mmCIF file of C-alpha atoms in Angstrom:
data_model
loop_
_atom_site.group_PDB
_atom_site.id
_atom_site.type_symbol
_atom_site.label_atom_id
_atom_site.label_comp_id
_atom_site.label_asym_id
_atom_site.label_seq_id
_atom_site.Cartn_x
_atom_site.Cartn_y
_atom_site.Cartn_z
ATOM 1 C CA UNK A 343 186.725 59.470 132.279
ATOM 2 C CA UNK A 344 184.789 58.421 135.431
ATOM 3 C CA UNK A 345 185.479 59.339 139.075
ATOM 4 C CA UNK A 346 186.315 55.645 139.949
ATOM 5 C CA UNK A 347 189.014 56.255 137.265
ATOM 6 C CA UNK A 348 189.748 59.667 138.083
ATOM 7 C CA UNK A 349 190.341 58.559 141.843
ATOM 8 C CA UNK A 350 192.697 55.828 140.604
ATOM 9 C CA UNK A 351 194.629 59.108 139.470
ATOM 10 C CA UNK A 352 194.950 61.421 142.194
ATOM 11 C CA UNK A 353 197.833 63.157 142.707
ATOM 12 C CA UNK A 354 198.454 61.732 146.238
ATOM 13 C CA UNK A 355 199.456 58.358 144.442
ATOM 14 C CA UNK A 356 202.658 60.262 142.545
ATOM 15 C CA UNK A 357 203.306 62.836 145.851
ATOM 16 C CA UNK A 358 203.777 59.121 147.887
ATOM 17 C CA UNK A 359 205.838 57.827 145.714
ATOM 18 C CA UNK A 360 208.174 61.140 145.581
ATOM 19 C CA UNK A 361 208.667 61.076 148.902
ATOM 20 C CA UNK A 362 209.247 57.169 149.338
ATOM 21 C CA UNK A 363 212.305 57.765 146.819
ATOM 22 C CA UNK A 364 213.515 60.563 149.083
ATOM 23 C CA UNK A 365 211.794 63.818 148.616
ATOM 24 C CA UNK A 366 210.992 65.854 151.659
ATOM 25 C CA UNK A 367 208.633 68.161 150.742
ATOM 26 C CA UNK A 368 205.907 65.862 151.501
ATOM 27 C CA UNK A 369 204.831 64.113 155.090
ATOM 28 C CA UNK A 370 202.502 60.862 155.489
ATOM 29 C CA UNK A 371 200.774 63.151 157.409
ATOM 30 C CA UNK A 372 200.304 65.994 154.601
ATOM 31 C CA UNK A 373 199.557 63.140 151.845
ATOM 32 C CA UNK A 374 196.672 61.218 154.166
ATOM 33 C CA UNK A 375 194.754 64.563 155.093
ATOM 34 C CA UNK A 376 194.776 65.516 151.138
ATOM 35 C CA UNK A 377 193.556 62.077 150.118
ATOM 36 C CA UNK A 378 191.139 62.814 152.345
ATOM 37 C CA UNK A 379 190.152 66.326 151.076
ATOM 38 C CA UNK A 380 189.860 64.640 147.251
ATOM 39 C CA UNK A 381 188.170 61.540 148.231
ATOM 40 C CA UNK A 382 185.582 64.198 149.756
ATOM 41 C CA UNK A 383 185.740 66.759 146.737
ATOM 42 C CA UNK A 384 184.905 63.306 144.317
ATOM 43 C CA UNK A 385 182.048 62.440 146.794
ATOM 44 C CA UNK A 386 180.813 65.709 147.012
ATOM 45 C CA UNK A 387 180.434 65.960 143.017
ATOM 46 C CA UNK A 388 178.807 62.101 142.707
ATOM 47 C CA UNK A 389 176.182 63.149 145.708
ATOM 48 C CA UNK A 390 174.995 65.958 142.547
ATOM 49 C CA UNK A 391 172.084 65.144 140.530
ATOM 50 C CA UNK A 392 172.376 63.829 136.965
ATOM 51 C CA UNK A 393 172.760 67.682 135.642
ATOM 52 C CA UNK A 394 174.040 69.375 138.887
ATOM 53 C CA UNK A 395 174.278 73.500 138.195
ATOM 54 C CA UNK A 396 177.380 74.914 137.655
ATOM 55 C CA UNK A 397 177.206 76.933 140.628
ATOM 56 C CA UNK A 398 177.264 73.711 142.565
ATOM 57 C CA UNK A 399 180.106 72.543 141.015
ATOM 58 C CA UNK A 400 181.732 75.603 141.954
ATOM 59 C CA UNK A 401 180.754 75.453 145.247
ATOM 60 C CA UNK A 402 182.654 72.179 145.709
ATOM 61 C CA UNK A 403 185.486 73.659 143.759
ATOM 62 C CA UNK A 404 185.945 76.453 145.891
ATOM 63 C CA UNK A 405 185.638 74.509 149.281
ATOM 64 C CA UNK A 406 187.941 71.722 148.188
ATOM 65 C CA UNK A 407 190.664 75.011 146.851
ATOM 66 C CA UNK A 408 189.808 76.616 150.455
ATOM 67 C CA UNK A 409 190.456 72.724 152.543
ATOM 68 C CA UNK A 410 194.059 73.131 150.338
ATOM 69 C CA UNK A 411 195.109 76.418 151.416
ATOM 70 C CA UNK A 412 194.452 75.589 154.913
ATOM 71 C CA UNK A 413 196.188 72.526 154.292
ATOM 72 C CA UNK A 414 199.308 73.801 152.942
ATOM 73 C CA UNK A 415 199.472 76.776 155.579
ATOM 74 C CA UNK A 416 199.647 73.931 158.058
ATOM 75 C CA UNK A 417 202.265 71.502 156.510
ATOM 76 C CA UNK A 418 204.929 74.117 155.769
ATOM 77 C CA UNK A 419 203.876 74.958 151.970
ATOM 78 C CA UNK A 420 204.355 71.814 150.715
ATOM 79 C CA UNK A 421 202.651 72.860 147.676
ATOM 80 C CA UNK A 422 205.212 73.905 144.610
ATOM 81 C CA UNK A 423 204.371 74.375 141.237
ATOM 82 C CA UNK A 424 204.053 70.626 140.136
ATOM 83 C CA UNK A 425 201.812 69.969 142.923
ATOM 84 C CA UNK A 426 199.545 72.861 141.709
ATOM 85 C CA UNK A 427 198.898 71.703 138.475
ATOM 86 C CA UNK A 428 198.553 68.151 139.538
ATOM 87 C CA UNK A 429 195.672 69.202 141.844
ATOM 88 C CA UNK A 430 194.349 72.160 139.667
ATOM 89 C CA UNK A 431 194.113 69.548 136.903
ATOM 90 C CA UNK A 432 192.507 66.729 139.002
ATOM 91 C CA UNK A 433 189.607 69.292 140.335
ATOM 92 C CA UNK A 434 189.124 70.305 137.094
ATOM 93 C CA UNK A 435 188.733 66.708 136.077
ATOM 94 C CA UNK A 436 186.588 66.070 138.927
ATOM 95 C CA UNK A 437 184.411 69.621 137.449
ATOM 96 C CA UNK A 438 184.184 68.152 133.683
ATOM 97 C CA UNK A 439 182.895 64.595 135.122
ATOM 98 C CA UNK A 440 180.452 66.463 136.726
ATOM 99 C CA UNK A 441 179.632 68.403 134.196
ATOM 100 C CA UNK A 442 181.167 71.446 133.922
ATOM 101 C CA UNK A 443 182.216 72.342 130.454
ATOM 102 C CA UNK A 444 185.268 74.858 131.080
ATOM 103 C CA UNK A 445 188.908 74.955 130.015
ATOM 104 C CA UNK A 446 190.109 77.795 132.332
ATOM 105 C CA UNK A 447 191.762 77.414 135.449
ATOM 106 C CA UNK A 448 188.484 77.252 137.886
ATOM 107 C CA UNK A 449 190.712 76.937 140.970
ATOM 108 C CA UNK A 450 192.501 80.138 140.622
ATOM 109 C CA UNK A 451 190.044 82.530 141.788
ATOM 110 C CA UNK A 452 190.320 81.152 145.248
ATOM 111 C CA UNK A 453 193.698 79.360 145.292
ATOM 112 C CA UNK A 454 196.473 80.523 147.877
ATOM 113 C CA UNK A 455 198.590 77.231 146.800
#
């Protein structure tokens, strides 16, 4: 996997297409200010050197969790239990590209979502 693939995947793509077949959990405005928060957690992570620490990684981890609890305190808690793990599982995507070599959840410890 590569971030130019990974990107190709994020979860905004499927939350768009939920609500253009009728689901009303999400908002145009809610889906453009996430892809905005992943496009910057993906640049973030490429902007690392070759072998970035993993405290680094975790630092971008932790702001990008923090941007989506603000996020979904201001768009009604439009974040359910699908919508976790599709994010949890991108930013942990995003992590292993980097270089993080983890299988836990590394967005719990901060998550409100």
């Amino acid at each position: 996997m590569t971030f130019e693939k990974l990107i190709q995947q994020k979860p905004t793509l499927e939350w768009r297409r939920r609500m253009e077949e009728g689901d009303d959990l999400f908002t145009d405005e809610a889906i453009n200010a996430a892809d905005v928060i992943l496009d910057s957690y993906i640049s973030r992570l490429k902007e690392l050197e070759d072998r970035p620490a993993e405290a680094a990684i975790m630092e971008n981890v932790k702001e990008v969790v923090s941007r989506f609890n603000e996020l979904n305190d201001q768009h009604d808690y439009f974040i359910e239990t699908m919508e976790r793990e599709e994010l949890a599982e991108f930013i942990q995507e995003g992590a292993k590209i980097a270089g993080l070599k983890t299988k836990e959840d590394i967005t719990e410890e901060w998550r409100e979502w």
